[in-house]
PDB file of C-alpha atoms and ligand atoms in Angstrom:
ATOM      1  CA  MET N   1      -6.466   2.129  10.796  1.00 82.00           C
ATOM      2  CA  ILE N   2      -9.052   0.533  12.640  1.00 89.00           C
ATOM      3  CA  TYR N   3     -11.166  -2.758  11.480  1.00 90.00           C
ATOM      4  CA  THR N   4     -14.497  -4.125  12.737  1.00 91.00           C
ATOM      5  CA  ARG N   5     -14.031  -7.438  14.264  1.00 89.00           C
ATOM      6  CA  ASP N   6     -14.798  -9.175  10.796  1.00 88.00           C
ATOM      7  CA  GLY N   7     -12.040  -7.125   9.079  1.00 88.00           C
ATOM      8  CA  ALA N   8     -14.132  -4.443   7.297  1.00 91.00           C
ATOM      9  CA  PHE N   9     -12.212  -0.703   7.476  1.00 92.00           C
ATOM     10  CA  GLU N  10     -14.030   1.309  10.205  1.00 90.00           C
ATOM     11  CA  ARG N  11     -11.783   4.712  10.228  1.00 89.00           C
ATOM     12  CA  TYR N  12      -8.196   5.984  10.037  1.00 87.00           C
ATOM     13  CA  LEU N  13      -6.645   5.780  13.729  1.00 82.00           C
ATOM     14  CA  LEU N  14      -5.507   9.377  14.556  1.00 78.00           C
ATOM     15  CA  LEU N  15      -4.092   9.826  17.785  1.00 81.00           C
ATOM     16  CA  PRO N  16      -3.449  13.188  19.584  1.00 84.00           C
ATOM     17  CA  ARG N  17       0.377  12.478  19.690  1.00 85.00           C
ATOM     18  CA  ASN N  18       2.949   9.937  18.659  1.00 83.00           C
ATOM     19  CA  PRO N  19       4.448   7.269  20.508  1.00 87.00           C
ATOM     20  CA  ASP N  20       7.718   8.033  22.160  1.00 92.00           C
ATOM     21  CA  VAL N  21       9.701   4.979  21.115  1.00 92.00           C
ATOM     22  CA  VAL N  22       8.949   2.690  18.058  1.00 91.00           C
ATOM     23  CA  LEU N  23      11.432  -0.354  19.135  1.00 95.00           C
ATOM     24  CA  VAL N  24      11.839  -2.928  16.224  1.00 96.00           C
ATOM     25  CA  ASP N  25      14.055  -6.097  17.191  1.00 98.00           C
ATOM     26  CA  SER N  26      15.332  -7.455  13.907  1.00 98.00           C
ATOM     27  CA  GLU N  27      16.253 -10.714  15.227  1.00 98.00           C
ATOM     28  CA  VAL N  28      12.330 -11.080  15.811  1.00 98.00           C
ATOM     29  CA  VAL N  29      11.223  -9.994  12.338  1.00 98.00           C
ATOM     30  CA  ALA N  30      13.895 -12.205  10.705  1.00 98.00           C
ATOM     31  CA  ASN N  31      12.386 -15.439  12.742  1.00 98.00           C
ATOM     32  CA  ALA N  32       8.953 -14.276  12.075  1.00 98.00           C
ATOM     33  CA  PRO N  33       6.981 -15.701   9.166  1.00 98.00           C
ATOM     34  CA  VAL N  34       8.124 -14.153   5.835  1.00 98.00           C
ATOM     35  CA  ARG N  35       4.542 -13.329   4.851  1.00 98.00           C
ATOM     36  CA  PHE N  36       4.514 -10.434   7.753  1.00 98.00           C
ATOM     37  CA  LEU N  37       7.690  -8.762   6.180  1.00 98.00           C
ATOM     38  CA  VAL N  38       6.347  -9.120   2.508  1.00 98.00           C
ATOM     39  CA  SER N  39       2.786  -7.756   3.675  1.00 98.00           C
ATOM     40  CA  GLY N  40       4.880  -4.922   5.246  1.00 98.00           C
ATOM     41  CA  MET N  41       6.269  -4.211   1.901  1.00 98.00           C
ATOM     42  CA  GLY N  42       3.244  -4.083   0.062  1.00 98.00           C
ATOM     43  CA  ASP N  43       2.009  -1.320   2.749  1.00 98.00           C
ATOM     44  CA  ALA N  44       5.134   0.562   2.289  1.00 98.00           C
ATOM     45  CA  LEU N  45       4.934   0.033  -1.435  1.00 98.00           C
ATOM     46  CA  SER N  46       2.168   2.504  -1.420  1.00 98.00           C
ATOM     47  CA  THR N  47       3.728   5.481   0.369  1.00 98.00           C
ATOM     48  CA  TRP N  48       5.768   7.257  -2.085  1.00 98.00           C
ATOM     49  CA  PHE N  49       2.769   7.483  -4.625  1.00 98.00           C
ATOM     50  CA  GLU N  50       0.385   8.366  -1.960  1.00 98.00           C
ATOM     51  CA  ALA N  51       2.776  10.926  -0.853  1.00 98.00           C
ATOM     52  CA  GLU N  52       3.441  12.042  -4.297  1.00 98.00           C
ATOM     53  CA  ASP N  53      -0.349  12.854  -5.094  1.00 98.00           C
ATOM     54  CA  CYS N  54      -0.475  14.348  -1.886  1.00 98.00           C
ATOM     55  CA  ARG N  55       2.794  16.697  -2.850  1.00 98.00           C
ATOM     56  CA  MET N  56       1.267  17.268  -6.205  1.00 97.00           C
ATOM     57  CA  SER N  57      -2.275  18.540  -5.010  1.00 97.00           C
ATOM     58  CA  GLN N  58      -1.222  20.427  -2.272  1.00 96.00           C
ATOM     59  CA  ALA N  59      -3.509  17.955  -0.149  1.00 97.00           C
ATOM     60  CA  LYS N  60      -2.903  17.738   3.752  1.00 95.00           C
ATOM     61  CA  ASN N  61      -0.942  15.168   5.217  1.00 95.00           C
ATOM     62  CA  MET N  62      -2.493  12.610   8.044  1.00 92.00           C
ATOM     63  CA  THR N  63      -2.112  15.509  10.771  1.00 91.00           C
ATOM     64  CA  GLY N  64      -4.210  17.959   8.579  1.00 93.00           C
ATOM     65  CA  ARG N  65      -1.122  20.097   7.492  1.00 94.00           C
ATOM     66  CA  THR N  66       0.700  20.691   4.283  1.00 94.00           C
ATOM     67  CA  GLY N  67       3.727  17.859   4.141  1.00 96.00           C
ATOM     68  CA  THR N  68       7.463  19.033   4.293  1.00 96.00           C
ATOM     69  CA  MET N  69      10.051  18.119   1.752  1.00 97.00           C
ATOM     70  CA  THR N  70      11.460  16.103   4.305  1.00 97.00           C
ATOM     71  CA  ALA N  71       8.605  14.020   4.513  1.00 97.00           C
ATOM     72  CA  TYR N  72       8.326  13.566   0.452  1.00 98.00           C
ATOM     73  CA  GLY N  73      11.710  12.540   0.379  1.00 98.00           C
ATOM     74  CA  LEU N  74      11.746  10.170   3.190  1.00 98.00           C
ATOM     75  CA  ALA N  75       8.855   8.570   1.224  1.00 98.00           C
ATOM     76  CA  ARG N  76      10.620   8.523  -1.987  1.00 98.00           C
ATOM     77  CA  LEU N  77      13.907   6.904  -0.134  1.00 98.00           C
ATOM     78  CA  CYS N  78      11.274   4.457   1.277  1.00 98.00           C
ATOM     79  CA  PHE N  79      10.253   3.381  -2.339  1.00 98.00           C
ATOM     80  CA  ASP N  80      14.180   3.188  -3.581  1.00 98.00           C
ATOM     81  CA  THR N  81      14.853   0.875  -0.673  1.00 98.00           C
ATOM     82  CA  LEU N  82      12.255  -1.513  -1.587  1.00 98.00           C
ATOM     83  CA  MET N  83      13.323  -1.749  -5.142  1.00 98.00           C
ATOM     84  CA  ALA N  84      16.931  -1.814  -4.232  1.00 98.00           C
ATOM     85  CA  ASP N  85      16.782  -4.494  -0.914  1.00 98.00           C
ATOM     86  CA  GLY N  86      13.319  -5.963  -0.876  1.00 98.00           C
ATOM     87  CA  VAL N  87      13.930  -9.302  -2.975  1.00 98.00           C
ATOM     88  CA  ALA N  88      17.383  -9.575  -0.774  1.00 98.00           C
ATOM     89  CA  ALA N  89      15.488  -9.114   2.406  1.00 98.00           C
ATOM     90  CA  LYS N  90      12.910 -11.369   1.900  1.00 98.00           C
ATOM     91  CA  LYS N  91      15.589 -13.916   1.122  1.00 98.00           C
ATOM     92  CA  ALA N  92      17.342 -13.061   4.494  1.00 98.00           C
ATOM     93  CA  CYS N  93      14.059 -13.631   6.199  1.00 98.00           C
ATOM     94  CA  GLU N  94      13.603 -16.658   4.497  1.00 98.00           C
ATOM     95  CA  GLY N  95      17.088 -17.949   6.055  1.00 98.00           C
ATOM     96  CA  LYS N  96      16.209 -16.232   9.298  1.00 98.00           C
ATOM     97  CA  THR N  97      19.186 -14.185   8.903  1.00 98.00           C
ATOM     98  CA  VAL N  98      19.379 -10.330   9.876  1.00 98.00           C
ATOM     99  CA  SER N  99      21.511  -8.940   6.872  1.00 98.00           C
ATOM    100  CA  PRO N 100      21.908  -5.267   6.210  1.00 98.00           C
ATOM    101  CA  GLU N 101      19.243  -5.464   3.230  1.00 98.00           C
ATOM    102  CA  LEU N 102      16.665  -6.598   5.616  1.00 98.00           C
ATOM    103  CA  GLU N 103      17.579  -4.553   8.348  1.00 98.00           C
ATOM    104  CA  ARG N 104      17.014  -1.295   5.599  1.00 98.00           C
ATOM    105  CA  VAL N 105      13.791  -2.848   4.524  1.00 98.00           C
ATOM    106  CA  ILE N 106      12.705  -2.769   8.423  1.00 98.00           C
ATOM    107  CA  GLU N 107      13.572   0.564   8.300  1.00 98.00           C
ATOM    108  CA  ALA N 108      11.800   1.479   5.178  1.00 98.00           C
ATOM    109  CA  ASN N 109       8.595  -0.654   6.444  1.00 98.00           C
ATOM    110  CA  THR N 110       8.694   1.094   9.555  1.00 97.00           C
ATOM    111  CA  LEU N 111      10.446   4.385   9.984  1.00 97.00           C
ATOM    112  CA  LEU N 112      10.092   5.632   6.200  1.00 98.00           C
ATOM    113  CA  SER N 113       6.655   4.291   5.530  1.00 98.00           C
ATOM    114  CA  GLY N 114       5.322   5.361   8.942  1.00 96.00           C
ATOM    115  CA  LEU N 115       6.810   9.221   8.501  1.00 96.00           C
ATOM    116  CA  GLY N 116       6.252   9.202   4.798  1.00 97.00           C
ATOM    117  CA  PHE N 117       2.469   8.762   5.057  1.00 96.00           C
ATOM    118  CA  GLU N 118       1.802  10.398   8.242  1.00 95.00           C
ATOM    119  CA  SER N 119       3.706  13.723   7.270  1.00 96.00           C
ATOM    120  CA  GLY N 120       3.342  13.199   3.296  1.00 97.00           C
ATOM    121  CA  GLY N 121      -0.387  12.332   3.081  1.00 97.00           C
ATOM    122  CA  LEU N 122      -2.570   8.965   1.579  1.00 97.00           C
ATOM    123  CA  SER N 123      -4.225   9.123  -1.615  1.00 98.00           C
ATOM    124  CA  GLY N 124      -5.681   6.178  -3.471  1.00 98.00           C
ATOM    125  CA  ALA N 125      -3.955   2.891  -2.593  1.00 98.00           C
ATOM    126  CA  HIS N 126      -5.332   3.112   1.093  1.00 98.00           C
ATOM    127  CA  ALA N 127      -8.628   4.360   0.167  1.00 98.00           C
ATOM    128  CA  ILE N 128      -9.032   1.179  -2.197  1.00 98.00           C
ATOM    129  CA  HIS N 129      -7.843  -1.151   0.178  1.00 98.00           C
ATOM    130  CA  ASN N 130     -10.523   0.104   2.584  1.00 97.00           C
ATOM    131  CA  GLY N 131     -12.918  -0.420  -0.385  1.00 98.00           C
ATOM    132  CA  PHE N 132     -11.670  -4.038  -0.651  1.00 98.00           C
ATOM    133  CA  THR N 133     -12.537  -4.818   2.963  1.00 96.00           C
ATOM    134  CA  ALA N 134     -16.316  -4.392   1.999  1.00 96.00           C
ATOM    135  CA  LEU N 135     -16.029  -7.860   0.293  1.00 97.00           C
ATOM    136  CA  PRO N 136     -15.694 -10.439   2.978  1.00 96.00           C
ATOM    137  CA  GLU N 137     -13.726 -12.711   0.335  1.00 97.00           C
ATOM    138  CA  THR N 138     -10.838 -10.254   0.995  1.00 97.00           C
ATOM    139  CA  HIS N 139     -10.796 -10.608   4.740  1.00 96.00           C
ATOM    140  CA  LYS N 140      -8.344 -13.405   5.175  1.00 96.00           C
ATOM    141  CA  PHE N 141      -5.772 -11.293   3.215  1.00 97.00           C
ATOM    142  CA  TRP N 142      -3.526  -9.133   5.090  1.00 97.00           C
ATOM    143  CA  HIS N 143      -3.631  -4.988   4.990  1.00 97.00           C
ATOM    144  CA  GLY N 144      -0.432  -5.117   3.059  1.00 98.00           C
ATOM    145  CA  GLU N 145      -1.474  -7.800   0.567  1.00 98.00           C
ATOM    146  CA  LYS N 146      -4.402  -5.445  -0.424  1.00 98.00           C
ATOM    147  CA  VAL N 147      -2.584  -2.455  -0.431  1.00 98.00           C
ATOM    148  CA  ALA N 148      -0.697  -3.478  -2.726  1.00 98.00           C
ATOM    149  CA  ILE N 149      -3.393  -4.226  -5.010  1.00 98.00           C
ATOM    150  CA  GLY N 150      -4.736  -0.702  -4.303  1.00 98.00           C
ATOM    151  CA  THR N 151      -0.869   0.608  -5.250  1.00 98.00           C
ATOM    152  CA  LEU N 152      -1.524  -1.491  -8.533  1.00 98.00           C
ATOM    153  CA  SER N 153      -4.757   0.170  -8.778  1.00 98.00           C
ATOM    154  CA  LEU N 154      -3.607   3.823  -8.097  1.00 98.00           C
ATOM    155  CA  LEU N 155      -1.049   3.535 -10.531  1.00 98.00           C
ATOM    156  CA  MET N 156      -3.458   2.850 -13.539  1.00 98.00           C
ATOM    157  CA  LEU N 157      -6.224   5.770 -12.208  1.00 98.00           C
ATOM    158  CA  THR N 158      -3.473   8.095 -11.909  1.00 98.00           C
ATOM    159  CA  LYS N 159      -1.747   7.065 -15.311  1.00 98.00           C
ATOM    160  CA  ARG N 160       1.777   6.721 -13.983  1.00 98.00           C
ATOM    161  CA  PRO N 161       4.305   6.131 -17.019  1.00 98.00           C
ATOM    162  CA  THR N 162       4.262   2.533 -18.139  1.00 98.00           C
ATOM    163  CA  ASP N 163       7.868   1.805 -17.084  1.00 98.00           C
ATOM    164  CA  MET N 164       7.418   2.927 -13.177  1.00 98.00           C
ATOM    165  CA  ILE N 165       3.987   0.582 -13.459  1.00 98.00           C
ATOM    166  CA  SER N 166       5.971  -2.115 -15.038  1.00 98.00           C
ATOM    167  CA  LYS N 167       8.593  -1.670 -12.303  1.00 98.00           C
ATOM    168  CA  VAL N 168       6.129  -2.089  -9.409  1.00 98.00           C
ATOM    169  CA  TYR N 169       4.576  -5.170 -11.008  1.00 98.00           C
ATOM    170  CA  ASP N 170       8.065  -6.719 -11.277  1.00 98.00           C
ATOM    171  CA  PHE N 171       8.804  -6.204  -7.777  1.00 98.00           C
ATOM    172  CA  CYS N 172       5.695  -7.398  -6.515  1.00 98.00           C
ATOM    173  CA  GLN N 173       5.947 -10.751  -8.557  1.00 98.00           C
ATOM    174  CA  ALA N 174       9.703 -11.112  -7.102  1.00 98.00           C
ATOM    175  CA  ILE N 175       8.319 -11.005  -3.635  1.00 98.00           C
ATOM    176  CA  GLY N 176       5.142 -12.450  -3.915  1.00 98.00           C
ATOM    177  CA  LEU N 177       2.787  -9.693  -3.524  1.00 98.00           C
ATOM    178  CA  PRO N 178      -0.905 -10.021  -4.909  1.00 98.00           C
ATOM    179  CA  ILE N 179      -1.019  -8.784  -8.629  1.00 98.00           C
ATOM    180  CA  CYS N 180      -4.464  -9.546  -9.505  1.00 98.00           C
ATOM    181  CA  LEU N 181      -7.897  -9.718  -7.863  1.00 98.00           C
ATOM    182  CA  ALA N 182      -7.670 -13.522  -7.596  1.00 98.00           C
ATOM    183  CA  ASP N 183      -4.645 -13.276  -5.491  1.00 98.00           C
ATOM    184  CA  ILE N 184      -6.522 -11.508  -2.379  1.00 98.00           C
ATOM    185  CA  GLY N 185      -9.852 -13.783  -2.823  1.00 98.00           C
ATOM    186  CA  LEU N 186     -11.634 -12.461  -5.795  1.00 98.00           C
ATOM    187  CA  ALA N 187     -11.314 -14.783  -8.135  1.00 96.00           C
ATOM    188  CA  ASP N 188     -14.309 -13.938 -10.591  1.00 94.00           C
ATOM    189  CA  PRO N 189     -15.910 -10.892  -8.667  1.00 97.00           C
ATOM    190  CA  SER N 190     -18.945  -9.548 -10.366  1.00 97.00           C
ATOM    191  CA  ASP N 191     -19.173  -5.773 -11.457  1.00 96.00           C
ATOM    192  CA  ALA N 192     -21.592  -4.997  -8.708  1.00 97.00           C
ATOM    193  CA  GLN N 193     -19.048  -6.231  -6.124  1.00 98.00           C
ATOM    194  CA  LEU N 194     -16.130  -4.160  -7.852  1.00 98.00           C
ATOM    195  CA  MET N 195     -18.472  -0.976  -7.735  1.00 98.00           C
ATOM    196  CA  ALA N 196     -18.966  -1.467  -4.177  1.00 98.00           C
ATOM    197  CA  VAL N 197     -15.412  -1.342  -3.551  1.00 98.00           C
ATOM    198  CA  ALA N 198     -15.053   1.732  -5.877  1.00 98.00           C
ATOM    199  CA  ALA N 199     -17.933   3.367  -4.092  1.00 98.00           C
ATOM    200  CA  GLN N 200     -16.455   2.759  -0.715  1.00 98.00           C
ATOM    201  CA  ALA N 201     -12.991   4.159  -1.865  1.00 98.00           C
ATOM    202  CA  CYS N 202     -14.736   7.351  -2.932  1.00 98.00           C
ATOM    203  CA  ALA N 203     -16.664   7.930   0.076  1.00 97.00           C
ATOM    204  CA  PRO N 204     -16.850  11.732   1.331  1.00 96.00           C
ATOM    205  CA  GLY N 205     -13.831  12.212   3.363  1.00 94.00           C
ATOM    206  CA  GLU N 206     -11.728   9.274   1.876  1.00 96.00           C
ATOM    207  CA  THR N 207      -8.005  10.114   1.119  1.00 97.00           C
ATOM    208  CA  ILE N 208      -8.518   9.257  -2.628  1.00 98.00           C
ATOM    209  CA  HIS N 209      -9.942  12.662  -2.828  1.00 98.00           C
ATOM    210  CA  ASN N 210      -6.153  13.880  -2.251  1.00 98.00           C
ATOM    211  CA  ILE N 211      -5.557  13.175  -5.963  1.00 98.00           C
ATOM    212  CA  LYS N 212      -5.557  16.095  -8.253  1.00 97.00           C
ATOM    213  CA  GLY N 213      -8.839  16.481  -9.930  1.00 95.00           C
ATOM    214  CA  ASP N 214     -12.362  14.628  -9.295  1.00 95.00           C
ATOM    215  CA  VAL N 215     -12.053  10.908  -8.779  1.00 98.00           C
ATOM    216  CA  THR N 216     -15.127   9.130  -9.637  1.00 98.00           C
ATOM    217  CA  PRO N 217     -16.167   5.195  -8.689  1.00 98.00           C
ATOM    218  CA  GLN N 218     -16.524   4.768 -12.351  1.00 98.00           C
ATOM    219  CA  ALA N 219     -12.917   5.799 -12.749  1.00 98.00           C
ATOM    220  CA  VAL N 220     -11.872   3.836  -9.908  1.00 98.00           C
ATOM    221  CA  LEU N 221     -13.631   0.499 -10.842  1.00 98.00           C
ATOM    222  CA  ALA N 222     -11.864   1.152 -14.409  1.00 98.00           C
ATOM    223  CA  ALA N 223      -8.473   1.206 -12.736  1.00 98.00           C
ATOM    224  CA  ILE N 224      -9.207  -2.012 -10.588  1.00 98.00           C
ATOM    225  CA  LYS N 225      -9.881  -4.084 -13.333  1.00 98.00           C
ATOM    226  CA  ALA N 226      -7.000  -2.618 -15.490  1.00 98.00           C
ATOM    227  CA  ALA N 227      -4.677  -3.285 -12.727  1.00 98.00           C
ATOM    228  CA  ASP N 228      -6.320  -6.840 -12.428  1.00 98.00           C
ATOM    229  CA  ALA N 229      -6.110  -7.373 -15.979  1.00 98.00           C
ATOM    230  CA  GLU N 230      -2.296  -6.581 -16.061  1.00 98.00           C
ATOM    231  CA  GLY N 231      -1.788  -9.066 -13.523  1.00 98.00           C
ATOM    232  CA  ARG N 232      -3.501 -11.769 -15.184  1.00 98.00           C
ATOM    233  CA  ARG N 233      -1.541 -11.213 -18.107  1.00 98.00           C
ATOM    234  CA  ARG N 234       1.482 -11.452 -16.543  1.00 98.00           C
ATOM    235  CA  LYS N 235       0.543 -14.547 -14.848  1.00 96.00           C
ATOM    236  CA  ALA N 236      -0.999 -16.130 -18.011  1.00 94.00           C
TER     237      ALA N 236
HETATM  238 ZN1   ZN M   1      -1.213   0.862   5.732  1.00 68.98          ZN
END
C-alpha cells in the first residue's frame, strides 16, 4: 500500500513478482515496541473476512485471479491463530520473550495474512481504512489500527452473526486495538467527515466492491457509525 508523504492512501502496491525471501527474526519482534505487534494483528484480523467476502462473490484476488481453496484456508488459519494465541503473544512481547504463541502470531501476521490477502483478496476493511486516511486526524494512527476499525465496520456492513461480531470486539479489547472512532483520533467526527471516508471507501475500483451486491457510501457510513456505537457502548 502506498501512502502520500502526509499519510493519505494513494494506491495499492502491486509488484510484478513477489520477494524471493521474507525473513523475520522473532527476537527482533519480541524486543520491538508492542504496538507494532498489536497493529500487525489489527491488519491480520481483516484477512479472513475480506478473503471470505471474495470467496462468496467469486471476486478476483490481488493478482486478478480467482482465489484458491488454499488461500481461503490460510486466511481462516490466520484468524483462528489470532483468536487462540493473540493475547498470549502480546504478553510475551511485553516480556520481550519469544514464546510459541508469539512465533505463531508472527507467522499469522506475516505469512498467513500476506498469502491470505494477496491470494484470497480484499474487500471492505482495507477500503474503509483507505477512506479514513482522507482525514488528517487519523494520520498518526497506524495501518493495522485503522484496519481494525475498518474490519469492525465491515462486519456491520456485511451483517456478520452477532456472536462473531462479539468475538472480534472482545479480541480487539483484549489486545488493545481500537474499537471506536475516538481511538483513531475521531472523537467527534461530523457526518460530512464520515461521508468523505465512506465515499473514498467506495471509489471506483476499490476492493469494497468485491462484496457481493451493491455497496453504497450511505451503507458504509451507517456501518461505520454502527461499529463506533458498539465500541463506545462497550467502553461505557
Ligand atoms: Zn493491510
